[in-house]
Coordinates of C-alpha atoms in Angstrom, one line a residue:
M53 CA -35.0 13.3 -4.6
G54 CA -36.0 13.5 -7.6
E55 CA -36.3 17.5 -7.9
D56 CA -33.5 18.8 -10.5
A57 CA -30.0 18.5 -8.7
T58 CA -29.3 22.0 -9.6
G59 CA -32.0 23.7 -8.2
Q60 CA -31.5 25.2 -5.1
G61 CA -34.9 23.1 -3.7
Y62 CA -32.5 20.1 -4.1
T63 CA -29.6 21.0 -1.8
E64 CA -32.8 21.4 1.0
T65 CA -34.0 18.0 1.0
D66 CA -34.3 15.8 4.5
L67 CA -31.5 13.5 3.3
I68 CA -29.3 16.4 2.6
K69 CA -30.1 18.3 6.1
E70 CA -29.3 15.1 8.0
T71 CA -25.7 14.3 6.3
K72 CA -25.1 18.2 7.2
A73 CA -26.1 17.9 11.0
L74 CA -24.3 14.7 10.9
A75 CA -21.1 16.5 9.6
A76 CA -21.0 19.2 11.9
E77 CA -21.6 16.9 14.8
L78 CA -18.6 14.9 13.9
C79 CA -16.3 18.2 13.4
K80 CA -17.2 19.0 17.1
Q81 CA -16.5 15.4 18.4
F82 CA -12.9 15.7 16.1
Y83 CA -12.2 18.9 17.8
G84 CA -12.4 17.2 21.1
L85 CA -9.6 14.6 19.7
G86 CA -7.4 17.1 18.7
W87 CA -7.8 16.4 15.1
V88 CA -9.2 19.5 14.0
S89 CA -7.9 22.3 16.1
G90 CA -6.9 26.0 15.2
T91 CA -9.4 25.4 12.2
G92 CA -7.4 22.9 10.8
G93 CA -8.3 19.5 9.3
S94 CA -11.9 19.2 7.7
I95 CA -14.7 16.2 6.6
T96 CA -16.7 15.4 3.9
I97 CA -19.5 13.0 3.6
K98 CA -21.7 11.5 0.4
V99 CA -25.6 12.4 0.5
H100 CA -26.2 8.7 1.2
D101 CA -29.0 7.8 -1.3
P102 CA -29.3 4.1 -2.0
S103 CA -31.0 4.8 -5.2
I104 CA -28.1 6.6 -6.6
P105 CA -24.8 5.1 -7.3
V106 CA -22.1 6.5 -4.6
S107 CA -20.3 7.7 -7.5
E108 CA -23.0 10.3 -8.4
Q109 CA -24.0 11.0 -4.8
L110 CA -23.8 14.5 -3.8
I111 CA -21.1 15.6 -1.4
V112 CA -21.2 17.7 1.7
M113 CA -18.2 19.2 2.9
A114 CA -17.1 21.3 5.5
P115 CA -15.4 25.2 5.0
S116 CA -11.9 26.2 5.3
G117 CA -10.4 28.5 8.0
V118 CA -13.4 28.0 10.4
Q119 CA -13.6 27.1 14.3
K120 CA -14.8 23.4 13.5
E121 CA -16.4 23.0 17.2
R122 CA -18.7 25.9 16.3
M123 CA -20.1 25.0 13.1
L124 CA -23.6 24.3 12.4
P125 CA -25.6 22.5 9.9
E126 CA -25.7 25.6 7.5
D127 CA -22.0 26.3 7.6
M128 CA -21.6 23.1 5.1
Y129 CA -21.2 23.2 1.4
V130 CA -23.3 21.2 -0.8
M131 CA -21.2 20.3 -4.2
S132 CA -22.1 17.8 -7.1
S133 CA -20.1 14.9 -7.7
D134 CA -17.9 16.2 -9.6
G135 CA -16.9 18.9 -7.1
S136 CA -19.0 21.5 -8.8
I137 CA -20.8 23.9 -5.7
L138 CA -24.5 23.6 -5.7
S139 CA -24.8 25.5 -2.3
S140 CA -22.6 27.7 -0.3
P141 CA -22.8 28.6 3.1
S142 CA -24.3 32.4 4.1
P143 CA -22.0 34.8 5.2
K144 CA -21.8 35.8 9.0
P145 CA -21.1 39.3 10.4
S146 CA -17.6 40.6 11.4
P147 CA -15.4 39.0 12.8
H148 CA -16.3 35.6 11.4
R149 CA -14.7 35.4 7.6
P150 CA -16.6 35.2 4.3
P151 CA -17.2 31.1 3.5
K152 CA -14.8 29.7 2.0
C153 CA -14.8 26.4 0.4
S154 CA -11.7 23.8 1.8
E155 CA -8.6 23.6 0.1
C156 CA -8.7 20.0 0.6
G157 CA -11.6 19.5 -1.4
P158 CA -9.4 18.5 -4.8
L159 CA -7.8 15.6 -2.2
F160 CA -11.1 14.8 -1.2
L161 CA -12.4 14.7 -4.7
K162 CA -9.2 11.9 -5.3
A163 CA -10.5 9.7 -2.7
Y164 CA -14.0 10.0 -4.0
S165 CA -13.0 9.1 -7.5
M166 CA -10.4 6.7 -7.3
R167 CA -11.4 4.6 -4.4
N168 CA -15.4 5.5 -4.6
A169 CA -15.2 6.8 -0.9
G170 CA -18.5 7.5 0.8
A171 CA -16.7 9.9 3.1
V172 CA -13.3 11.3 3.7
I173 CA -11.9 12.7 7.0
H174 CA -8.8 15.4 7.0
S175 CA -7.2 15.4 10.5
H176 CA -4.2 17.5 12.0
G177 CA -3.8 15.1 14.9
L178 CA -0.5 15.4 16.5
E179 CA 0.3 11.5 16.5
S180 CA 0.0 11.5 12.8
A181 CA 2.0 14.2 12.0
L182 CA 4.8 12.8 14.5
A183 CA 4.3 9.2 13.2
T184 CA 6.0 10.7 9.5
M185 CA 8.8 12.0 12.0
I186 CA 9.6 8.7 13.3
N187 CA 12.0 8.1 10.2
P188 CA 12.3 11.1 7.9
A189 CA 13.7 9.5 5.0
S190 CA 11.1 6.8 4.9
K191 CA 8.2 6.8 2.8
E192 CA 5.8 5.0 4.3
F193 CA 4.6 4.2 8.0
R194 CA 4.7 0.5 9.5
I195 CA 3.0 -1.3 12.2
T196 CA 2.2 -5.1 12.8
H197 CA 0.8 -7.3 15.3
M198 CA -1.4 -4.6 17.1
E199 CA -5.2 -5.5 17.7
M200 CA -6.3 -2.2 16.3
I201 CA -5.1 -3.1 12.6
K202 CA -8.2 -4.9 12.5
G203 CA -10.3 -1.7 12.7
I204 CA -8.5 -0.9 8.8
K205 CA -10.0 -2.3 5.9
G206 CA -8.9 -5.4 4.6
H207 CA -6.2 -5.8 7.2
G208 CA -5.9 -8.6 10.1
Y209 CA -4.3 -8.7 13.4
Y210 CA -1.3 -10.4 11.5
D211 CA -1.0 -8.1 8.5
E212 CA 1.4 -5.2 8.4
L213 CA -0.4 -2.1 8.2
V214 CA 1.3 -0.2 5.7
V215 CA 0.3 3.9 4.9
P216 CA 2.2 5.9 2.2
I217 CA 3.8 9.3 3.4
I218 CA 4.1 11.8 1.2
E219 CA 5.8 15.4 1.7
N220 CA 4.1 18.7 3.0
S221 CA 3.7 21.6 0.9
A222 CA 2.6 25.3 1.5
R223 CA -0.6 25.2 0.0
E224 CA -3.5 22.1 0.8
Y225 CA -4.1 22.0 -2.7
E226 CA -0.9 21.8 -3.9
L227 CA -0.6 17.8 -2.7
T228 CA -3.2 16.9 -4.6
D229 CA -1.0 15.2 -7.4
A230 CA 1.1 13.5 -4.9
L231 CA -1.8 12.1 -3.0
E232 CA -3.2 10.6 -6.4
A233 CA -0.1 9.0 -6.9
A234 CA 0.3 7.7 -3.5
I235 CA -3.7 6.4 -3.9
A236 CA -2.8 4.7 -7.2
A237 CA 0.9 3.2 -5.7
Y238 CA -0.8 1.3 -2.7
P239 CA -4.2 -0.2 -3.9
K240 CA -4.9 -1.5 -0.2
A241 CA -4.3 1.7 1.4
T242 CA -7.2 3.4 3.0
A243 CA -4.9 6.5 3.8
V244 CA -2.1 8.9 3.3
L245 CA 0.0 10.5 5.3
V246 CA 1.2 14.0 4.8
R247 CA 4.9 14.6 6.4
N248 CA 4.5 17.4 9.3
H249 CA 1.1 17.9 8.8
G250 CA -1.6 15.1 9.5
I251 CA -3.4 12.5 7.5
Y252 CA -6.3 11.5 5.2
I253 CA -8.6 8.6 5.3
W254 CA -11.3 7.7 3.5
G255 CA -14.0 4.9 3.9
D256 CA -17.1 3.4 2.2
S257 CA -19.6 5.3 4.6
W258 CA -18.8 8.1 7.1
I259 CA -19.0 5.0 9.8
Q260 CA -16.0 3.3 8.3
A261 CA -13.9 6.3 7.9
K262 CA -14.5 7.4 11.2
T263 CA -13.6 3.9 13.2
Q264 CA -10.7 3.6 10.8
A265 CA -9.6 7.4 11.5
E266 CA -10.1 6.4 15.3
C267 CA -7.7 2.6 14.5
Y268 CA -4.9 4.8 12.7
H269 CA -4.5 7.4 15.4
Y270 CA -4.5 4.8 18.2
L271 CA -1.8 2.9 15.9
F272 CA 0.2 6.0 15.2
E273 CA 0.4 6.7 19.1
A274 CA 1.0 3.0 19.8
A275 CA 4.3 3.3 17.3
L276 CA 5.3 6.7 18.6
R277 CA 5.5 4.9 22.3
L278 CA 7.1 1.6 21.1
H279 CA 9.7 3.6 19.6
Q280 CA 10.4 5.9 22.5
L281 CA 10.8 2.6 24.2
G282 CA 13.5 1.4 21.7
L283 CA 10.8 -1.2 20.1
D284 CA 10.0 -1.9 16.4
P285 CA 6.8 -1.4 15.4
A286 CA 7.0 -3.4 12.2
D287 CA 8.6 -6.1 13.9
P288 CA 5.9 -8.8 14.9
K289 CA 7.8 -9.5 18.3
H290 CA 8.1 -6.0 18.7
G291 CA 11.6 -6.8 19.6
P292 CA 14.9 -4.0 19.9
I293 CA 15.0 -1.4 16.6
Q294 CA 17.7 -2.3 14.6
L295 CA 20.0 0.7 14.8
I296 CA 22.4 -0.3 12.0
G297 CA 21.5 0.1 8.8
F298 CA 17.8 0.8 9.8
C299 CA 15.9 1.4 6.2
G300 CA 16.0 4.9 4.9
T301 CA 18.9 5.9 6.8
E302 CA 22.5 6.6 5.9
P303 CA 24.7 3.6 4.6
T304 CA 27.2 3.2 7.5
G305 CA 30.0 1.8 5.5
A306 CA 32.0 5.3 5.4
D307 CA 33.0 4.9 8.9
N308 CA 35.4 2.1 8.1
G309 CA 36.7 4.1 4.8
D310 CA 34.4 2.0 2.2
D311 CA 34.4 3.8 -1.1
L312 CA 30.7 4.6 -0.8
D313 CA 30.5 7.6 -3.7
Y314 CA 27.3 5.9 -5.4
S315 CA 27.4 8.5 -8.2
R316 CA 30.7 6.6 -9.3
N317 CA 29.7 3.3 -8.8
K318 CA 27.1 2.1 -11.5
K319 CA 26.9 -1.2 -10.0
F320 CA 25.3 0.2 -7.0
K321 CA 22.0 0.1 -6.3
P322 CA 19.8 1.6 -4.0
V323 CA 17.2 -0.7 -3.8
V324 CA 17.1 -4.2 -4.8
V325 CA 14.1 -6.8 -5.0
L326 CA 14.6 -10.2 -4.6
D327 CA 12.4 -13.1 -5.7
I328 CA 12.2 -15.9 -3.5
E329 CA 11.8 -19.6 -4.8
G330 CA 14.9 -20.1 -6.7
T331 CA 16.8 -16.6 -6.0
T332 CA 16.8 -16.9 -2.3
T333 CA 15.1 -20.4 -1.4
P334 CA 15.9 -23.8 -3.1
I335 CA 12.6 -24.8 -5.2
S336 CA 12.7 -28.0 -3.8
F337 CA 11.5 -26.6 -0.5
V338 CA 8.9 -24.7 -1.4
A339 CA 7.6 -27.7 -3.9
D340 CA 8.6 -30.6 -1.6
I341 CA 8.1 -29.2 2.0
L342 CA 5.4 -26.2 2.0
F343 CA 3.3 -27.1 -0.4
P344 CA 3.1 -31.0 0.4
Y345 CA 2.5 -29.5 4.4
A346 CA -0.3 -27.0 3.0
K347 CA -2.0 -30.1 1.0
K348 CA -2.1 -32.0 4.2
N349 CA -3.2 -29.6 6.5
A350 CA -5.6 -28.0 4.7
G351 CA -9.1 -29.5 5.9
S352 CA -7.5 -30.1 9.5
H353 CA -6.9 -26.4 9.5
L354 CA -9.9 -25.1 8.6
L355 CA -12.2 -27.7 10.4
A356 CA -9.9 -26.2 13.8
T357 CA -10.4 -22.7 13.2
F358 CA -13.6 -22.6 11.2
D359 CA -15.4 -20.4 13.1
S360 CA -12.4 -17.5 13.5
I361 CA -13.0 -14.4 11.7
E362 CA -9.7 -14.8 10.1
T363 CA -10.2 -18.4 8.6
Q364 CA -14.0 -16.8 7.8
E365 CA -12.3 -14.4 5.6
D366 CA -9.9 -16.9 3.8
I367 CA -13.3 -18.9 3.3
K368 CA -15.0 -16.0 1.8
L369 CA -12.1 -15.4 -0.5
L370 CA -12.0 -18.9 -1.6
R371 CA -15.7 -19.1 -2.2
K372 CA -15.1 -15.8 -4.5
Q373 CA -12.1 -17.7 -6.6
I374 CA -14.1 -21.1 -6.9
Q375 CA -17.1 -19.3 -8.2
D376 CA -14.8 -17.2 -10.5
D377 CA -13.3 -20.8 -11.6
L378 CA -16.6 -22.3 -12.2
H379 CA -17.9 -19.6 -14.3
Q380 CA -14.9 -19.8 -16.6
G381 CA -15.7 -23.4 -17.0
L382 CA -12.0 -25.2 -15.1
P383 CA -12.7 -28.6 -14.7
S384 CA -10.9 -28.6 -11.5
A385 CA -13.6 -26.4 -9.7
K386 CA -16.2 -28.0 -7.5
P387 CA -19.2 -26.5 -6.1
V388 CA -19.1 -25.7 -2.4
P389 CA -22.4 -25.8 -0.2
P390 CA -24.1 -22.9 0.9
V391 CA -22.9 -20.7 4.0
G392 CA -25.1 -22.7 6.7
A393 CA -24.1 -26.0 5.7
P394 CA -22.6 -28.3 7.9
K395 CA -19.0 -27.0 8.2
E396 CA -17.4 -30.7 7.4
D397 CA -19.6 -30.4 4.2
I398 CA -18.0 -26.9 3.4
V399 CA -14.5 -28.1 4.6
S400 CA -14.6 -31.2 2.3
A401 CA -15.5 -29.0 -0.9
L402 CA -13.4 -26.5 0.0
E403 CA -10.2 -28.7 0.6
A404 CA -10.9 -30.4 -3.1
N405 CA -10.3 -27.2 -4.9
I406 CA -7.7 -25.9 -2.6
L407 CA -5.6 -29.3 -3.5
A408 CA -6.9 -29.0 -7.4
M409 CA -4.9 -25.2 -7.1
I410 CA -1.8 -26.6 -5.0
E411 CA -1.6 -29.2 -7.6
A412 CA -1.9 -26.5 -10.4
D413 CA 0.2 -24.4 -8.7
R414 CA -2.0 -21.5 -8.8
K415 CA -0.9 -18.2 -8.2
V416 CA -4.2 -16.5 -6.9
T417 CA -4.5 -14.6 -3.6
A418 CA -7.2 -16.9 -1.8
L419 CA -4.8 -19.7 -2.2
K420 CA -1.9 -18.0 -1.3
Q421 CA -3.3 -16.2 1.8
L422 CA -4.7 -19.6 3.1
Q423 CA -1.1 -21.3 2.5
G424 CA 0.5 -18.5 4.5
H425 CA -1.8 -19.0 7.4
I426 CA -1.4 -22.7 7.7
W427 CA 2.5 -22.3 7.2
R428 CA 2.1 -19.9 10.1
S429 CA 0.8 -22.8 12.3
G430 CA 3.6 -24.9 10.8
Y431 CA 6.6 -22.5 12.0
S432 CA 5.0 -22.1 15.4
K433 CA 4.6 -25.8 16.3
G434 CA 8.2 -25.7 14.7
D435 CA 7.2 -28.3 12.0
L436 CA 8.5 -25.9 9.4
Q437 CA 11.6 -24.1 9.1
G438 CA 12.8 -21.4 6.1
A439 CA 15.4 -22.7 3.8
V440 CA 17.8 -20.2 2.5
F441 CA 20.7 -20.6 0.2
D442 CA 23.7 -20.2 2.5
D443 CA 25.0 -17.0 0.1
V444 CA 21.7 -15.6 1.4
P445 CA 22.5 -14.3 4.9
G446 CA 25.8 -12.4 4.4
V447 CA 24.8 -10.8 1.2
L448 CA 21.7 -9.5 2.9
A449 CA 23.6 -8.2 5.8
E450 CA 26.2 -6.7 3.7
W451 CA 23.5 -4.5 1.7
H452 CA 22.5 -3.8 4.9
R453 CA 25.4 -2.4 5.9
L454 CA 25.9 -0.4 3.0
G455 CA 22.3 1.0 2.9
T456 CA 20.7 -0.8 0.1
K457 CA 16.8 -1.3 0.5
V458 CA 16.3 -4.7 0.1
Y459 CA 12.6 -5.8 -0.6
I460 CA 10.8 -9.4 -0.9
Y461 CA 8.3 -9.9 -4.4
S462 CA 7.0 -13.2 -4.2
S463 CA 3.9 -15.0 -5.2
G464 CA 3.4 -16.3 -1.5
S465 CA 1.8 -14.1 0.5
R466 CA 3.4 -11.3 2.3
E467 CA 2.6 -13.3 5.8
A468 CA 4.3 -16.3 4.5
Q469 CA 7.5 -14.4 3.3
R470 CA 7.7 -12.7 6.5
L471 CA 7.4 -16.5 8.4
L472 CA 10.1 -17.9 5.9
F473 CA 12.8 -15.4 6.6
A474 CA 12.0 -15.4 10.6
N475 CA 12.2 -18.6 10.8
S476 CA 15.1 -19.4 8.4
T477 CA 17.5 -22.3 9.1
H478 CA 20.4 -19.1 9.0
G479 CA 18.1 -17.5 12.0
D480 CA 15.8 -14.3 11.8
L481 CA 16.6 -12.6 8.5
R482 CA 14.0 -9.5 9.0
Q483 CA 16.0 -7.3 10.1
Y484 CA 17.6 -7.0 6.7
L485 CA 14.2 -6.5 5.1
C486 CA 12.5 -3.3 4.3
G487 CA 9.0 -4.7 2.9
Y488 CA 7.4 -7.1 1.2
F489 CA 5.3 -7.6 -2.3
D490 CA 3.1 -10.0 -3.4
T491 CA 0.2 -11.0 -5.6
T492 CA -2.1 -7.7 -4.5
T493 CA 1.0 -5.7 -6.0
G494 CA -0.1 -7.3 -9.4
N495 CA 0.9 -10.3 -11.6
K496 CA 4.7 -11.0 -11.4
R497 CA 4.9 -11.0 -15.2
E498 CA 3.2 -7.9 -15.8
A499 CA 4.9 -4.9 -16.3
R500 CA 2.8 -2.6 -14.4
S501 CA 3.4 -5.0 -10.7
Y502 CA 7.5 -3.3 -11.3
S503 CA 6.2 0.2 -12.2
E504 CA 4.2 0.3 -8.9
I505 CA 7.0 -1.4 -7.0
C506 CA 9.2 1.6 -8.3
L507 CA 6.6 3.7 -7.5
S508 CA 6.2 2.2 -3.8
V509 CA 9.9 2.2 -3.1
G510 CA 10.4 5.9 -3.8
V511 CA 13.2 5.7 -6.4
D512 CA 13.8 8.3 -9.5
S513 CA 14.4 5.7 -11.7
P514 CA 13.7 2.2 -12.4
A515 CA 17.3 1.5 -13.2
D516 CA 17.9 2.4 -9.6
V517 CA 16.1 -1.1 -8.6
L518 CA 18.1 -4.4 -9.2
F519 CA 15.5 -7.6 -9.8
A520 CA 16.8 -10.8 -9.0
T521 CA 14.5 -13.6 -10.1
D522 CA 14.8 -17.3 -11.7
V523 CA 12.1 -16.7 -14.0
L524 CA 12.8 -15.2 -17.8
A525 CA 9.2 -14.0 -18.0
E526 CA 9.3 -11.6 -14.7
A527 CA 13.0 -10.2 -15.6
V528 CA 11.0 -9.2 -19.1
A529 CA 8.1 -7.5 -17.1
A530 CA 10.7 -6.2 -15.1
K531 CA 12.9 -4.4 -17.8
E532 CA 9.5 -3.6 -19.3
A533 CA 8.3 -1.3 -16.5
G534 CA 10.3 1.5 -17.0
E535 CA 8.4 2.5 -20.2
L536 CA 5.0 2.4 -18.2
V537 CA 6.3 4.8 -15.2
Y538 CA 8.0 6.9 -17.7
A539 CA 4.5 6.9 -19.9
E540 CA 2.8 8.0 -16.8
I541 CA 5.0 10.7 -15.4
L542 CA 5.3 12.1 -18.7
A543 CA 1.4 12.1 -18.7
L544 CA 1.2 13.6 -15.3
L545 CA 3.8 16.6 -16.2
L546 CA 2.4 17.2 -19.7
K547 CA -0.8 18.0 -17.6
N548 CA 1.1 20.5 -15.7
A549 CA 3.3 21.6 -17.8
R550 CA 2.6 25.2 -18.1
I551 CA 3.2 25.2 -13.9
V552 CA 6.5 23.3 -14.4
F553 CA 7.6 26.5 -16.8
A554 CA 5.8 29.2 -15.4
A555 CA 9.4 30.8 -14.1
V556 CA 10.8 30.7 -17.7
I557 CA 10.0 33.9 -19.2
V558 CA 10.9 33.1 -22.9
T559 CA 8.9 33.0 -26.0
T560 CA 7.1 29.9 -27.1
A561 CA 9.2 28.7 -29.4
R562 CA 11.7 28.7 -26.8
E563 CA 9.2 27.2 -24.1
E564 CA 9.0 24.5 -26.5
L565 CA 12.5 23.8 -26.9
L566 CA 13.3 23.7 -23.2
M567 CA 10.4 21.4 -22.6
F568 CA 11.5 18.7 -25.3
V569 CA 15.1 18.9 -23.7
F570 CA 13.4 18.3 -20.5
F571 CA 11.1 15.6 -21.5
L572 CA 14.2 14.1 -23.5
M573 CA 16.3 14.3 -20.7
L574 CA 13.5 12.4 -18.3
S575 CA 13.0 9.9 -20.6
I576 CA 16.9 9.0 -20.5
N577 CA 16.6 8.6 -17.0
L578 CA 13.1 6.8 -16.9
G579 CA 12.7 5.1 -20.0
S580 CA 15.1 1.8 -18.7
G581 CA 13.1 -0.4 -16.7
L582 CA 14.7 -2.1 -13.8
D583 CA 17.9 -3.9 -14.0
A584 CA 16.8 -7.6 -13.9
V585 CA 19.4 -10.5 -13.2
L586 CA 18.8 -14.3 -13.9
L587 CA 19.5 -16.6 -11.1
I588 CA 20.9 -20.1 -12.0
R589 CA 21.1 -22.1 -8.8
P590 CA 20.6 -25.8 -8.4
G591 CA 17.0 -27.2 -9.2
N592 CA 15.9 -23.9 -11.2
V593 CA 14.5 -24.2 -14.7
P594 CA 17.0 -23.9 -17.5
L595 CA 16.8 -20.6 -19.3
P596 CA 16.6 -20.5 -23.3
A597 CA 19.5 -19.4 -25.1
D598 CA 19.7 -16.0 -26.0
H599 CA 17.4 -14.6 -23.3
G600 CA 19.5 -11.2 -23.0
F601 CA 20.0 -11.0 -19.7
R602 CA 22.7 -10.9 -16.9
T603 CA 23.0 -14.0 -15.0
A604 CA 24.6 -15.1 -11.3
K605 CA 25.2 -18.0 -9.6
S606 CA 24.3 -16.7 -6.4
L607 CA 23.5 -13.1 -4.5
D608 CA 27.2 -12.6 -4.4
E609 CA 27.6 -11.6 -8.2
L610 CA 25.1 -9.4 -7.8

C-alpha cells in the first residue's frame, strides 16, 4: 500500500478489494436478519492495514438507496479517513438509480473520529425500533442480568447496559449533531438508538461490530418479550414492572388533586441526583462495615474466583492501576508478579495494594469495581445489609409519586450502588431510582462530570437538577457545571447559526441582533449550574463558614 492514496490504483489494492467483498457479503447476511431491508440500513468498514493507524485508514462504505442483498464489491465507495470520496461505483443501467453515497456517512464518520472505530453498522432491525417505543419518554434503553450483555464491549453479566436514544428526523444526515452529543454523553456506549428508526453500532473491528450488533438485537428482543410479560428488563431479578411513577412517565399526583403546576413551583425539580455516603447513608456504614468487609475478604475472594472471567477483568484493571501508581512513584504501590506466576503470589501482591488503596480511600475504578463484586457476595450471603437514613424511603416514594426522576452519583461502582439499595434496611428501594452514575462518568469534584450527567438525564437546563451531597467540593463542581454545558451548546449553535436563523428573512444587522437576544436568553437559562444542597447528617465532616450553599438535615427538607 505504498502508492499515492489519491490515485485510482490505490483504491484497487488487494486489501481494499477484500474489504469491499466483505462489506457486500455482510450486507447479504444483514438482509437475511431483517436489518437492511427496503434499501435501509448500511455498513462501513475501515481497510485494516496494521502499518497504518486506525484513524488514518481508508474507509469502505455501502451506497444509499440500493438493494443491499444484491450488492457486489464494485458497488462500494472508497473514502479517505476524513470522508473524502476516492472511488465511486460505476452507474448501472435502468431501472437502477445512479450511485449515491450513504446519507449515514456523516454519522459513520462521527463514530470513527470520536471512538476510533474500525467498523460501523446501521440497522433498521424491527426490534431496535420497537425497543425505543417501550417508554416513549425515555432517553435511554436499559437492561441487566442477561447473558448476551457479555458480548458488549466493557460489560459483564451483572452490569446494566445503557444505550442512549435520540429522536428521529426526516433525513438521516440531520441526526449527526444528536448522535455526536449522545456519543459524548455516554463514553461507555458502543451504540446509539434512533427512536422509531433503528440503531448505529460500532466496534474496534468489523468482527466486534457484527458481534455486538447481534447481541444488541437479541437484548432488544428480550426486553420486548419481558415487557410484554409485565417484567422489568432493568431489574436484576426481572420482577414486575413498577406501574406507578415509572421513570419518564407523567406524574401521578394529579389524581388526588395535588398542585402539580411545576412552572409555578420553583422548588420542584424534575431530576434529583443523590450522593450516597453522608447523604442517603451514614458515613459509618461505609467506613465501619463496607470497607472493613472488603479488606477482610479481598484475598479470599480473589483466590476463590481467580479463574472466572469477571475476576480476571478485575485483576487486569488492578494491574493497570498499580502500574500507573508505580510509574508515579506512589510509596504504597507494590509490584505484582507477571501473568502465569502462581496465583497465590499474584493474589498476595494484589491484596497488599488493595488494602493500601482502601486505607487511603482511593477513588479509582479498579478498586471500586472489585469492592462491588466482594460486596455482592456479602449481600448474597446475608453478611451485609444496606443502611439508609430513616427519611430516605419515604422521600424517595414521594418523589416517585410526583414523577421526579431520581439518580444516584457515587464514587462506589454502579453495581455497589444497586446492591445497597436492593438490600437496604428498608427493603428494595430500586423501584424509586432511574439510574446510577459512578467514577466512569468522571471525578465527583470536576464540573465536567456533572455536565455529562445533565446531558444524560435529558434536562433543558442544569438548574433543573437538584444535587444533594455532604461534600463541599462536589457542590462547587456541580454549581460550575452549567457554564460547561452552556459553552458546549453555545458552540454547537454557533456552528449551525445560519441553519437556526435560515427562516428569518431579515437584514444582516437584524439577524445579528436576533442571534444576540437568542443566545442571551439561552445563557440565562443554561448559565447557572445544578441546584446543589449540602446535607448535614450525623457523622458528616463539619462545613466551613460562609460556604454559600443551602443546607438540609434530611431529604424531607429538599
